[in-house]
Coordinates of C-alpha atoms in Angstrom, one line a residue:
M13 CA 56.1 59.8 141.2
Y14 CA 59.1 60.0 137.5
K15 CA 61.0 57.6 138.3
E16 CA 57.2 55.3 140.2
L17 CA 55.8 55.2 136.2
Q18 CA 59.2 54.3 134.8
E19 CA 59.4 50.4 137.0
E20 CA 55.4 50.7 136.6
V21 CA 55.2 51.1 132.3
Y22 CA 59.1 48.7 132.1
N23 CA 57.5 46.0 133.8
W24 CA 54.8 46.4 132.2
L25 CA 56.4 46.0 129.0
K26 CA 58.1 43.7 130.4
E27 CA 55.6 40.9 131.6
K28 CA 54.5 41.5 127.3
N29 CA 57.6 40.3 125.9
K30 CA 57.1 37.9 128.6
K31 CA 54.4 36.3 127.2
D32 CA 55.4 37.1 123.8
K33 CA 59.3 37.0 122.7
N34 CA 58.3 39.1 119.8
F35 CA 57.0 42.3 121.8
T36 CA 60.4 43.5 122.2
F37 CA 61.0 47.4 123.2
S38 CA 63.4 49.8 123.7
V39 CA 65.3 51.2 126.5
R40 CA 68.7 54.0 127.7
Q41 CA 71.0 52.7 126.4
K42 CA 73.4 55.4 128.3
A43 CA 74.1 57.0 131.2
N44 CA 73.2 61.4 130.7
K45 CA 73.4 62.8 133.4
G46 CA 70.7 63.8 136.0
A47 CA 69.1 60.2 134.3
E48 CA 71.9 57.0 134.8
L49 CA 69.3 55.2 137.0
N50 CA 66.4 55.4 134.3
Y51 CA 64.7 52.4 132.2
F52 CA 63.5 54.7 128.8
I53 CA 65.6 57.9 126.4
G54 CA 63.9 61.7 128.4
T55 CA 65.0 62.6 132.0
E56 CA 63.4 63.8 136.1
K57 CA 64.1 67.9 134.6
S58 CA 62.1 67.5 131.1
N59 CA 59.3 65.0 132.7
Y60 CA 58.9 62.8 129.4
F61 CA 60.1 59.5 128.9
S62 CA 60.1 57.2 125.9
T63 CA 60.2 53.7 124.2
T64 CA 60.3 52.9 121.0
F65 CA 59.8 49.7 119.0
W66 CA 61.7 49.5 116.6
F67 CA 64.6 50.2 115.2
I68 CA 65.1 52.7 111.8
P69 CA 67.7 54.9 110.9
V70 CA 66.6 58.7 110.8
S71 CA 68.5 61.6 110.6
Y72 CA 67.7 65.5 110.2
P73 CA 70.1 68.7 111.1
G74 CA 69.5 69.2 115.2
S75 CA 67.7 65.3 115.0
S76 CA 68.7 62.3 117.6
S77 CA 65.8 60.7 118.4
D78 CA 63.9 57.9 116.9
L79 CA 61.8 58.5 114.0
I80 CA 58.5 56.4 116.4
N81 CA 58.1 57.2 119.8
L82 CA 55.1 56.3 122.8
V83 CA 56.0 58.6 124.7
F84 CA 54.9 59.7 128.9
D85 CA 53.8 63.1 129.5
L86 CA 53.8 64.6 133.7
K87 CA 54.2 68.3 133.2
K88 CA 50.3 69.1 133.8
E89 CA 51.0 66.8 137.9
K90 CA 48.7 64.6 135.9
I91 CA 49.8 61.8 132.4
E92 CA 49.6 62.2 129.3
F93 CA 50.9 59.1 127.3
Y94 CA 51.2 59.9 123.0
I95 CA 53.0 57.9 120.1
Q96 CA 54.4 60.4 117.9
F97 CA 56.0 60.6 114.7
N98 CA 58.5 62.9 112.9
Q99 CA 60.4 63.3 110.4
T100 CA 62.1 66.7 107.7
K101 CA 59.8 67.0 104.7
N102 CA 63.5 67.4 102.6
P103 CA 65.2 64.1 103.5
S104 CA 69.3 64.0 102.5
D105 CA 68.8 61.0 101.3
N106 CA 66.6 57.1 100.1
Q107 CA 67.3 56.1 103.3
N108 CA 64.9 59.4 105.3
K109 CA 63.6 59.6 102.2
C110 CA 61.3 56.2 102.5
D111 CA 61.2 56.9 107.0
L112 CA 59.2 60.5 105.3
I113 CA 56.9 57.7 102.7
L114 CA 56.3 55.9 106.3
V115 CA 54.9 59.0 108.6
Q116 CA 52.9 59.8 105.8
K117 CA 51.9 56.4 104.7
V118 CA 50.6 56.1 108.6
K119 CA 48.6 59.5 108.5
E120 CA 47.0 58.6 106.4
R121 CA 45.4 55.3 107.3
L122 CA 45.3 56.2 111.2
K123 CA 44.4 60.3 111.3
D124 CA 40.5 59.3 111.2
Q125 CA 40.8 56.1 113.5
F126 CA 41.2 58.5 116.9
K127 CA 39.7 61.2 118.8
R128 CA 42.4 63.6 119.7
V129 CA 45.5 63.1 116.4
Y130 CA 47.9 66.2 115.5
Y131 CA 49.8 66.5 112.7
S132 CA 51.8 69.5 111.0
D133 CA 50.2 71.3 107.7
E134 CA 51.4 70.6 104.3
K135 CA 53.7 74.9 104.7
A136 CA 55.7 73.0 107.6
K137 CA 59.8 71.7 107.4
M138 CA 58.7 68.3 109.4
E139 CA 56.0 65.5 108.9
F140 CA 55.1 65.3 112.3
F141 CA 51.8 62.9 113.2
G142 CA 50.8 62.4 117.0
I143 CA 48.3 60.4 118.2
Y144 CA 47.8 60.9 122.2
S145 CA 45.5 59.5 125.6
T146 CA 41.6 61.4 125.5
T147 CA 42.4 62.2 129.3
D148 CA 44.6 62.5 131.2
Y149 CA 45.5 60.5 134.3
D150 CA 46.0 60.0 137.8
S151 CA 48.2 56.6 137.9
F152 CA 49.6 53.7 135.5
D153 CA 46.9 51.5 136.4
E154 CA 43.7 54.4 134.8
L155 CA 46.0 54.1 132.0
E156 CA 46.8 50.9 131.4
N157 CA 43.4 49.8 128.8
D158 CA 44.2 52.5 126.8
L159 CA 47.6 51.8 126.5
E160 CA 47.7 49.1 125.7
N161 CA 44.6 49.3 122.7
L162 CA 46.7 52.4 121.4
L163 CA 49.0 49.9 121.1
D164 CA 47.5 46.8 119.7
R165 CA 45.9 49.3 117.2
V166 CA 48.7 51.2 116.2
I167 CA 51.6 48.3 116.3
P168 CA 50.5 46.5 113.6
I169 CA 49.3 49.5 110.6
V170 CA 53.5 50.2 111.6
D171 CA 54.6 47.1 111.1
E172 CA 52.1 46.5 107.6
E173 CA 53.7 49.3 105.8
I174 CA 56.8 48.7 106.6
T175 CA 56.7 45.8 104.7
K176 CA 55.2 48.0 101.6
I177 CA 57.8 49.9 101.9
K178 CA 60.4 47.6 101.4
S179 CA 58.9 45.9 99.0
E180 CA 60.2 48.5 96.8
N181 CA 63.1 49.7 98.3
P182 CA 65.0 46.6 99.5
D183 CA 68.1 48.6 101.4
F184 CA 65.0 49.9 103.4
I185 CA 66.7 49.5 107.0
A186 CA 63.7 48.8 109.4
H187 CA 62.1 46.2 111.1
R188 CA 60.9 45.4 114.9
F189 CA 63.6 44.9 118.2
T190 CA 64.2 41.0 117.3
P191 CA 64.7 39.0 121.5
E192 CA 68.8 38.6 120.4
E193 CA 68.2 42.2 120.2
Q194 CA 66.8 42.6 123.6
S195 CA 68.3 40.9 124.9
K196 CA 71.1 43.5 124.8
M197 CA 69.8 46.0 125.3
L198 CA 68.5 45.1 128.4
N199 CA 71.9 43.9 130.0
K200 CA 73.3 47.2 129.4
M201 CA 71.0 48.3 130.7
D202 CA 71.4 46.0 134.3
E203 CA 74.6 46.9 133.8
R204 CA 74.4 50.2 134.0
F205 CA 72.9 50.2 137.3
E206 CA 74.8 48.9 138.7
K207 CA 78.0 50.7 137.5
Y208 CA 75.7 53.7 139.4
N209 CA 73.9 51.9 141.5
N210 CA 75.5 54.1 144.4
I211 CA 73.7 57.8 144.4
D212 CA 77.2 58.6 145.9
E213 CA 79.6 58.0 142.8
L214 CA 77.8 59.5 140.4
T215 CA 80.2 61.9 138.2
N216 CA 79.6 65.5 137.9
D217 CA 80.8 64.8 134.0
L218 CA 78.0 63.3 132.3
I219 CA 76.5 65.3 129.8
E220 CA 72.4 66.1 130.7
E221 CA 69.8 65.1 128.0
E222 CA 68.1 67.2 126.6
N223 CA 64.2 67.0 125.4
E224 CA 64.0 66.3 121.5
F225 CA 59.9 65.5 122.2
I226 CA 56.4 67.7 120.6
N227 CA 54.8 68.5 123.5
L228 CA 50.8 68.4 122.4
D229 CA 51.6 72.6 122.7
F230 CA 54.1 72.5 120.7
V231 CA 52.0 70.9 118.0
R232 CA 48.8 72.9 118.0
N233 CA 51.2 76.2 117.8
Q234 CA 52.0 74.3 114.9
I235 CA 48.0 75.8 113.4
T236 CA 48.2 77.5 110.0
L237 CA 47.0 81.0 109.3
N238 CA 45.5 80.6 106.8
Q239 CA 43.3 77.2 106.9
I240 CA 39.9 76.3 103.8
L241 CA 38.4 72.7 104.4
Y242 CA 36.7 72.4 100.7
G243 CA 35.0 69.3 99.6
P244 CA 31.7 68.0 97.9
P245 CA 28.5 69.0 100.1
G246 CA 27.5 67.6 103.4
T247 CA 30.8 66.4 104.3
G248 CA 32.0 68.1 107.7
K249 CA 33.1 71.5 106.4
T250 CA 30.7 73.5 108.9
Y251 CA 30.6 71.0 110.9
H252 CA 34.8 70.9 111.9
T253 CA 35.0 75.0 111.9
I254 CA 33.6 74.5 115.3
N255 CA 35.9 72.4 117.1
K256 CA 39.5 74.1 114.9
A257 CA 37.9 77.7 115.8
I258 CA 38.1 76.1 119.7
E259 CA 40.5 74.2 119.2
I260 CA 43.3 77.8 118.4
A261 CA 40.8 80.3 120.2
N262 CA 40.8 78.0 123.8
P263 CA 43.9 74.9 123.4
K264 CA 43.1 73.6 126.7
F265 CA 39.7 72.5 126.0
D266 CA 38.9 68.7 126.1
L267 CA 37.6 68.2 122.1
T268 CA 36.8 64.9 123.5
Q269 CA 33.3 65.5 125.5
D270 CA 30.2 65.5 123.7
R271 CA 28.9 68.0 120.6
N272 CA 25.9 69.9 123.7
T273 CA 29.5 70.9 125.9
I274 CA 31.4 71.0 122.8
K275 CA 29.2 73.9 121.0
K276 CA 28.1 75.8 124.4
E277 CA 32.3 77.1 124.7
Y278 CA 31.9 77.9 120.8
N279 CA 28.7 79.8 121.4
R280 CA 30.9 81.7 125.1
L281 CA 33.5 82.0 122.9
V282 CA 31.4 83.4 120.2
E283 CA 30.3 85.8 122.3
E284 CA 32.7 87.0 124.6
G285 CA 34.7 87.9 120.8
Q286 CA 37.1 85.8 120.0
I287 CA 35.4 83.9 116.9
V288 CA 33.3 85.0 114.6
F289 CA 31.0 83.8 112.3
T290 CA 30.5 84.9 108.6
T291 CA 29.3 84.1 104.9
F292 CA 30.8 84.9 101.5
H293 CA 28.5 85.3 99.7
Q294 CA 28.4 87.3 95.6
S295 CA 26.9 90.4 96.6
M296 CA 29.4 90.7 100.1
T297 CA 31.9 93.7 99.3
Y298 CA 35.8 95.6 101.3
E299 CA 32.3 98.1 102.7
D300 CA 31.2 95.3 104.8
F301 CA 34.9 93.3 105.6
I302 CA 36.5 95.9 105.7
E303 CA 35.2 99.7 106.1
G304 CA 33.0 101.8 103.8
I305 CA 31.2 105.4 103.9
K306 CA 27.8 104.2 105.7
P307 CA 24.4 106.2 106.6
E308 CA 23.4 107.2 110.2
T309 CA 20.0 109.4 111.2
K310 CA 20.2 111.4 113.6
D311 CA 17.5 114.6 115.3
N312 CA 16.1 113.7 111.9
N313 CA 19.5 114.5 109.8
V314 CA 21.0 111.9 108.0
I315 CA 25.0 111.6 109.0
Y316 CA 28.1 109.7 106.9
N317 CA 30.0 108.1 109.4
I318 CA 33.1 105.8 109.2
K319 CA 31.6 101.9 109.6
N320 CA 34.0 98.9 110.7
G321 CA 33.4 95.8 108.5
L322 CA 33.6 92.8 110.5
F323 CA 36.4 92.2 109.5
K324 CA 37.7 95.4 110.9
E325 CA 36.6 94.2 114.1
I326 CA 38.4 91.1 115.4
V327 CA 41.0 92.8 113.4
S328 CA 40.3 95.6 116.5
K329 CA 40.4 93.0 119.0
S330 CA 43.9 91.2 118.5
I331 CA 44.9 94.0 117.9
D332 CA 43.9 95.1 121.8
N333 CA 45.3 92.0 122.8
W334 CA 47.7 91.5 121.1
K335 CA 50.1 94.3 121.3
K336 CA 47.8 94.5 125.8
S337 CA 50.6 91.6 125.4
T338 CA 53.4 92.7 123.8
S339 CA 54.4 96.6 124.3
G340 CA 56.0 95.7 128.0
T341 CA 54.2 97.7 130.3
K342 CA 52.5 97.3 133.8
Q343 CA 49.1 98.7 132.9
T344 CA 46.5 95.9 134.1
K345 CA 43.5 97.5 132.8
P346 CA 42.4 96.7 128.6
F347 CA 42.4 99.0 126.6
D348 CA 38.6 98.1 124.7
K349 CA 37.7 98.1 128.0
V350 CA 38.2 101.0 129.5
F351 CA 38.1 102.9 125.8
Q352 CA 33.8 101.3 126.7
L353 CA 32.4 102.7 130.7
L354 CA 34.0 106.3 128.5
K355 CA 32.2 106.0 126.4
D356 CA 28.9 104.6 128.6
E357 CA 30.0 108.2 131.3
W358 CA 29.6 110.6 127.9
E359 CA 26.4 108.4 127.0
E360 CA 25.4 109.9 130.5
N361 CA 26.4 112.6 130.1
P362 CA 28.0 114.6 126.9
M363 CA 28.5 117.2 128.1
I364 CA 32.3 116.0 129.5
E365 CA 34.7 118.1 130.2
F366 CA 38.1 116.6 129.4
P367 CA 40.6 120.0 130.7
M368 CA 43.9 120.4 128.9
K369 CA 46.9 122.6 130.2
R370 CA 47.0 125.7 129.3
E371 CA 43.3 127.1 131.7
G372 CA 39.9 127.6 130.0
N373 CA 41.2 125.3 126.9
D374 CA 38.6 122.1 128.0
F375 CA 37.6 120.9 125.2
K376 CA 34.5 118.3 124.7
I377 CA 33.4 115.4 123.5
L378 CA 30.8 115.2 120.7
G379 CA 31.0 111.3 119.2
F380 CA 32.0 108.1 118.5
S381 CA 32.9 105.9 115.1
D382 CA 33.7 103.1 114.7
S383 CA 36.9 104.4 114.2
S384 CA 37.7 108.2 115.9
I385 CA 36.3 110.7 118.8
N386 CA 34.7 113.6 117.1
F387 CA 35.4 117.0 119.6
L388 CA 34.7 120.2 120.0
K389 CA 37.6 122.6 121.0
A390 CA 38.0 125.3 123.4
S391 CA 37.5 128.2 120.6
G392 CA 33.7 126.4 119.0
T393 CA 35.5 124.2 115.8
N394 CA 34.1 121.3 115.6
N395 CA 35.4 119.6 112.7
H396 CA 37.8 117.9 114.8
T397 CA 38.8 114.2 115.6
L398 CA 41.3 111.6 117.0
S399 CA 42.0 107.6 116.4
I400 CA 40.9 105.1 119.0
N401 CA 44.2 103.2 117.0
T402 CA 46.8 106.3 118.3
L403 CA 44.9 106.8 121.7
R404 CA 45.1 102.8 121.8
D405 CA 48.3 102.8 121.4
L406 CA 49.3 105.9 123.4
Y407 CA 47.5 104.0 126.0
Y408 CA 49.6 101.0 126.8
G409 CA 52.8 103.1 126.1
I410 CA 54.2 102.2 121.9
R411 CA 53.7 105.1 121.0
E412 CA 55.3 108.9 121.7
F413 CA 53.1 111.4 123.0
Q414 CA 53.3 114.9 120.4
N415 CA 53.0 118.2 121.7
Q416 CA 52.0 119.7 117.9
G417 CA 48.6 119.1 116.9
V418 CA 45.8 117.6 117.3
G419 CA 48.4 115.5 119.1
I420 CA 48.2 118.1 122.7
Y421 CA 44.1 116.5 122.7
Y422 CA 45.5 112.9 123.6
P423 CA 47.1 113.2 127.3
S424 CA 44.0 115.0 128.8
I425 CA 41.8 111.6 127.2
V426 CA 44.3 108.8 128.5
D427 CA 44.5 110.9 131.5
K428 CA 40.5 109.8 131.9
L429 CA 41.3 106.2 130.5
N430 CA 43.6 105.2 133.1
S431 CA 41.2 107.5 136.1
Y432 CA 38.6 104.3 135.6
D433 CA 39.1 102.6 139.4
V434 CA 37.4 98.6 138.3
D435 CA 38.8 94.8 138.6
F436 CA 39.0 93.4 134.6
E437 CA 40.0 90.4 136.5
S438 CA 43.4 91.4 138.0
E439 CA 43.8 91.1 134.0
S440 CA 47.8 91.6 133.4
I441 CA 49.7 93.3 130.2
N442 CA 52.7 89.9 130.5
S443 CA 49.2 87.7 130.6
D444 CA 49.3 85.3 127.3
I445 CA 48.2 86.0 124.4
K446 CA 44.5 85.2 123.3
N447 CA 43.8 83.6 119.5
F448 CA 40.8 85.2 117.7
V449 CA 39.5 83.0 114.6
I450 CA 37.2 84.1 111.6
V451 CA 35.1 80.9 109.8
I452 CA 34.3 82.4 106.7
D453 CA 31.9 79.9 105.7
E454 CA 31.7 79.6 101.4
I455 CA 33.8 81.5 101.2
N456 CA 34.6 80.1 96.9
R457 CA 30.9 82.3 96.3
G458 CA 32.4 85.1 97.2
N459 CA 34.6 87.9 95.1
V460 CA 37.6 87.7 97.6
S461 CA 39.7 90.4 95.9
Q462 CA 37.0 92.7 95.6
I463 CA 35.8 91.6 99.7
F464 CA 39.7 91.3 101.1
G465 CA 41.5 94.5 98.5
E466 CA 45.0 94.9 99.1
L467 CA 43.9 94.2 102.7
I468 CA 44.6 89.8 100.7
T469 CA 48.9 91.0 102.0
L470 CA 48.0 91.7 105.4
I471 CA 47.0 87.8 106.0
E472 CA 50.4 86.1 105.0
E473 CA 52.8 84.5 107.9
D474 CA 55.9 87.1 107.3
K475 CA 53.7 89.7 107.4
R476 CA 52.0 90.1 109.9
L477 CA 52.8 92.2 113.1
G478 CA 55.3 91.9 114.3
N479 CA 57.2 89.8 112.1
D480 CA 60.4 91.1 110.0
E481 CA 58.6 91.7 107.5
A482 CA 55.4 93.6 109.0
I483 CA 52.9 94.7 106.7
E484 CA 51.3 98.0 107.6
V485 CA 48.6 100.2 105.1
T486 CA 46.0 102.7 105.2
L487 CA 42.7 101.6 104.9
P488 CA 40.9 104.4 101.9
Y489 CA 38.4 105.2 104.0
S490 CA 39.2 106.3 108.0
K491 CA 43.3 107.5 106.6
E492 CA 44.3 104.8 109.5
K493 CA 47.0 102.9 109.7
F494 CA 45.9 98.8 109.1
G495 CA 47.9 95.7 110.2
V496 CA 46.9 92.0 111.0
P497 CA 48.4 90.6 114.0
S498 CA 49.0 87.6 114.4
N499 CA 47.0 86.3 117.0
L500 CA 43.7 86.1 114.5
Y501 CA 43.0 82.9 112.6
I502 CA 40.9 81.9 109.3
I503 CA 39.7 78.9 108.3
G504 CA 37.1 79.1 105.2
T505 CA 34.6 76.5 103.9
M506 CA 34.7 75.7 100.6
N507 CA 31.9 73.7 98.7
T508 CA 33.8 71.9 95.6
A509 CA 30.0 71.0 93.3
D510 CA 30.1 74.7 93.9
R511 CA 33.4 76.1 91.8
S512 CA 37.3 73.5 91.9
V513 CA 40.0 73.9 93.5
E514 CA 41.5 74.6 90.8
A515 CA 38.8 78.1 89.4
L516 CA 39.8 79.4 92.8
D517 CA 41.5 83.2 92.9
T518 CA 45.0 82.6 92.5
A519 CA 45.7 85.6 95.3
L520 CA 44.3 83.3 97.9
R521 CA 45.6 80.0 96.9
R522 CA 48.6 81.1 97.7
R523 CA 47.7 83.3 101.1
F524 CA 45.9 79.8 102.4
V525 CA 46.8 75.9 102.9
F526 CA 43.5 73.4 101.6
E527 CA 42.3 70.6 103.8
E528 CA 40.6 68.8 101.9
M529 CA 37.1 67.0 103.0
P530 CA 35.8 64.2 102.0
P531 CA 33.2 61.7 102.1
K532 CA 34.1 59.3 104.3
Y533 CA 33.1 55.6 104.8
D534 CA 34.1 54.8 108.0
L535 CA 32.2 56.2 110.4
E536 CA 30.1 54.6 113.2
G537 CA 26.8 56.4 112.0
L538 CA 26.8 54.5 108.8
Q539 CA 27.0 51.1 109.6
Q540 CA 23.7 49.9 109.7
D541 CA 21.9 48.7 107.6
L542 CA 19.2 50.0 105.5
F543 CA 17.4 47.3 102.8
G544 CA 19.5 44.9 103.3
F545 CA 23.6 47.2 102.4
T546 CA 25.6 49.0 104.9
A547 CA 24.5 53.3 104.5
S548 CA 28.6 53.7 103.8
H549 CA 27.9 50.8 100.5
L550 CA 25.5 52.5 99.6
L551 CA 27.0 55.6 99.9
E552 CA 30.1 54.9 98.0
T553 CA 28.6 53.1 95.3
I554 CA 25.9 56.7 94.7
N555 CA 29.6 58.8 94.3
K556 CA 31.6 56.1 92.4
R557 CA 29.1 56.0 90.5
I558 CA 29.3 60.5 90.1
E559 CA 33.5 60.4 89.6
K560 CA 32.8 58.4 86.0
L561 CA 30.4 60.6 85.4
L562 CA 31.5 64.2 86.2
D563 CA 34.1 63.8 88.8
K564 CA 35.2 63.6 93.1
D565 CA 34.7 67.8 93.6
H566 CA 30.6 66.4 93.1
Q567 CA 30.1 63.1 95.0
I568 CA 28.0 63.0 97.1
G569 CA 28.9 64.2 101.5
H570 CA 28.4 61.7 104.1
A571 CA 26.1 63.9 106.4
Y572 CA 23.4 62.6 104.2
F573 CA 23.4 59.0 105.4
I574 CA 25.5 59.9 108.5
N575 CA 22.5 57.6 111.4
K576 CA 19.8 57.3 109.0
N577 CA 17.1 54.3 109.2
E578 CA 15.2 53.2 106.6
V579 CA 12.3 56.1 107.1
T580 CA 14.7 59.0 107.6
I581 CA 17.0 58.0 104.9
I582 CA 13.6 58.0 102.0
D583 CA 13.0 61.6 103.0
S584 CA 17.4 62.9 103.1
F585 CA 16.7 61.5 98.9
Y586 CA 14.1 62.6 98.2
K587 CA 14.6 66.1 100.1
N588 CA 18.7 66.9 99.6
I589 CA 20.0 63.9 97.2
I590 CA 17.6 63.5 94.2
P591 CA 17.9 67.1 94.3
L592 CA 21.7 68.0 94.6
L593 CA 21.3 65.1 90.9
Q594 CA 19.3 67.4 89.7
E595 CA 21.9 70.2 90.0
Y596 CA 25.0 68.7 89.5
F597 CA 23.7 67.2 86.1
F598 CA 21.4 70.1 84.7
S599 CA 18.1 67.9 85.1
D600 CA 19.3 65.3 82.6
Y601 CA 17.9 62.2 83.5
G602 CA 19.5 60.0 81.8
K603 CA 22.7 60.3 84.1
I604 CA 20.6 60.7 87.0
G605 CA 18.9 56.8 85.8
L606 CA 22.7 55.8 85.2
V607 CA 22.8 57.3 89.5
L608 CA 20.1 55.1 91.0
G609 CA 19.1 52.4 88.5
A610 CA 15.2 51.5 87.4
G611 CA 14.1 52.0 90.1
F612 CA 13.8 56.5 90.8
I613 CA 13.6 57.0 87.9
R614 CA 11.7 56.1 85.0
K615 CA 11.1 56.7 80.8
I616 CA 7.5 58.5 80.8
E617 CA 6.2 57.3 77.6
Q618 CA 3.8 58.8 75.6
D619 CA 2.1 60.4 72.4
S620 CA 2.5 63.4 69.9
V621 CA 2.0 65.8 72.2
F622 CA 2.5 68.7 69.7
A623 CA 0.7 70.6 67.4
N624 CA 0.0 70.0 64.4
F625 CA 2.0 72.4 62.5
E626 CA 5.2 71.7 60.3
H627 CA 8.9 72.5 61.3
L628 CA 12.2 71.2 60.4
D629 CA 13.1 70.0 63.8
Y630 CA 10.3 68.2 64.0
S631 CA 11.0 64.8 63.8
Q632 CA 14.4 65.2 67.0
F633 CA 11.5 67.1 69.3
E634 CA 9.1 64.1 68.6
E635 CA 12.2 61.3 69.3
K636 CA 13.9 62.8 72.3
E637 CA 13.3 61.7 75.4
S638 CA 11.2 62.6 79.1
Y639 CA 11.5 61.0 81.9
E640 CA 10.4 61.4 85.3
I641 CA 11.7 61.1 89.5
I642 CA 9.4 57.6 90.6
N643 CA 8.1 59.1 94.2
H644 CA 7.9 55.9 97.0
K645 CA 7.6 58.8 99.7
G646 CA 5.4 56.7 102.4
N647 CA 5.8 53.7 101.0
P648 CA 9.8 52.1 102.8
E649 CA 8.8 48.3 100.6
N650 CA 8.7 50.7 97.1
F651 CA 12.2 51.9 98.1
G652 CA 13.3 49.1 100.0
N653 CA 13.1 48.0 97.0
A654 CA 14.9 51.0 94.5
I655 CA 16.9 50.3 95.8
K656 CA 18.0 47.0 95.1
L657 CA 18.0 48.1 91.9
L658 CA 20.5 51.3 91.9
M659 CA 22.7 48.6 94.6
N660 CA 21.8 45.5 91.4
R661 CA 21.3 43.5 92.8

């Protein structure tokens, strides 16, 4: 299929070149081993091949590929194609600096125009941007129209940005291949084909080509561990966390499907414990998030147990999976599942006895907390506990058994866990590691330093378990060693109207990558007509005025306008937009009037309202202007007239 697809792509491009001599593309020039008769860069062994449409010199350590590549991928026994841009963020000379600018400019123009786009985060060493086909194909005929659409939209924008950069940097070398260059490449390819056409004459001393393309799996692995989506209200921050969480927890899921299907997958991952959602608030504490002592009633007695917070719970699950995947033992049954079976059995029969090596020293379990097992010794003493984390390590063979202290009680429980003969869908200890996600909505509304406590250090990428600089701390209540694994991702959202990015806790800012979510005016759901104006034009006009009077952090999000008609927009104005403006301007109706116009805000003309009483500031109070909001609910015609006044028409 590899050779056939290459030939089909080549013939298609060649046909476009016949119709338009300025439509040029690259073909393979060298006869590398295994690719002597290939049309394009790539080998059948790698299952990739690529072409490009521009001559743009680029160099950085370890690179031999072009700045821009159109890649065809056959790794999944189906066909996927994508166009990718790749350049170092630390260019060595002016040419490579211009290369970087080109990638960044094209990314800004195209990243919101396609459904399946991936790009590197701010901390990555490379500036990567890729646009991927939205589905996998069985043949070239199936993908032809989508490929043509991609090239028609991308190539002109790249050409435009090259022209702009060259106007400011005349020495920048970048251009479409000329017809003359195209002809030379094709002639050289024909000579290679003629030379190596006899398969028996192929030489073994050719250099084997290495793949230089970045596939989708690599891109997904570059997702930052800690990220915050920030922007004004209504820009889709919480909405997008669903997609991002799924992309991390289940990278193989197709996010181009309808919203209901995406939500079902999100709910499934939540039910399975791979995604946890929470919202920070002023009352959130370390005890809620990590661990704390909480009272419980048992047998009419109040007891105080150490309870895990939601962050510690998901860390525990991610650590279990991480240890399961990295321990290298042959254990086939996940600890969390067999441990739950132990708890279930104990609930039914609390008198289970666990044998010791010395006869007559059997012990019993008295109960479970989130972090420990309380047990009763044969001697009758009951103030003894076993750590669940230690038990997990012993079960997976990560830690050695100790023949002293409470260490002599673990082997019996490990044997019990191993005795459960249940099929867990053949989960292997060496199976792929799973990713876990905690989504923290309104992360800036909580006291982050208080909520995370000493664990703020542990979420740094190089401090995660398994890394060279990994750190564990001892928790204050349970006294357990605690670390955060590299398969746990944190996604936060932040409303900039509530607190600006600059005012955010410095410790938090250092450990997160920030992605701005501004209002988008080019969305399909904003192109409808509302009283003679497009929704996008109306929204943009309001936001320009707000930015002048306040700043861009207090703009109005597109969610309040998207897919609204001339009836529903009235509700949106009176239930969402006007209340937001009242909050932004502290009920300064004069400024609200500057945003919405005289159709929504009017001055109240009234006689003196004060009692007859002498006061130094009487005249000042008397002259103070009063305003009111004009109610157009239920009257679309008047509301439409108010919109026209808002737009200065």
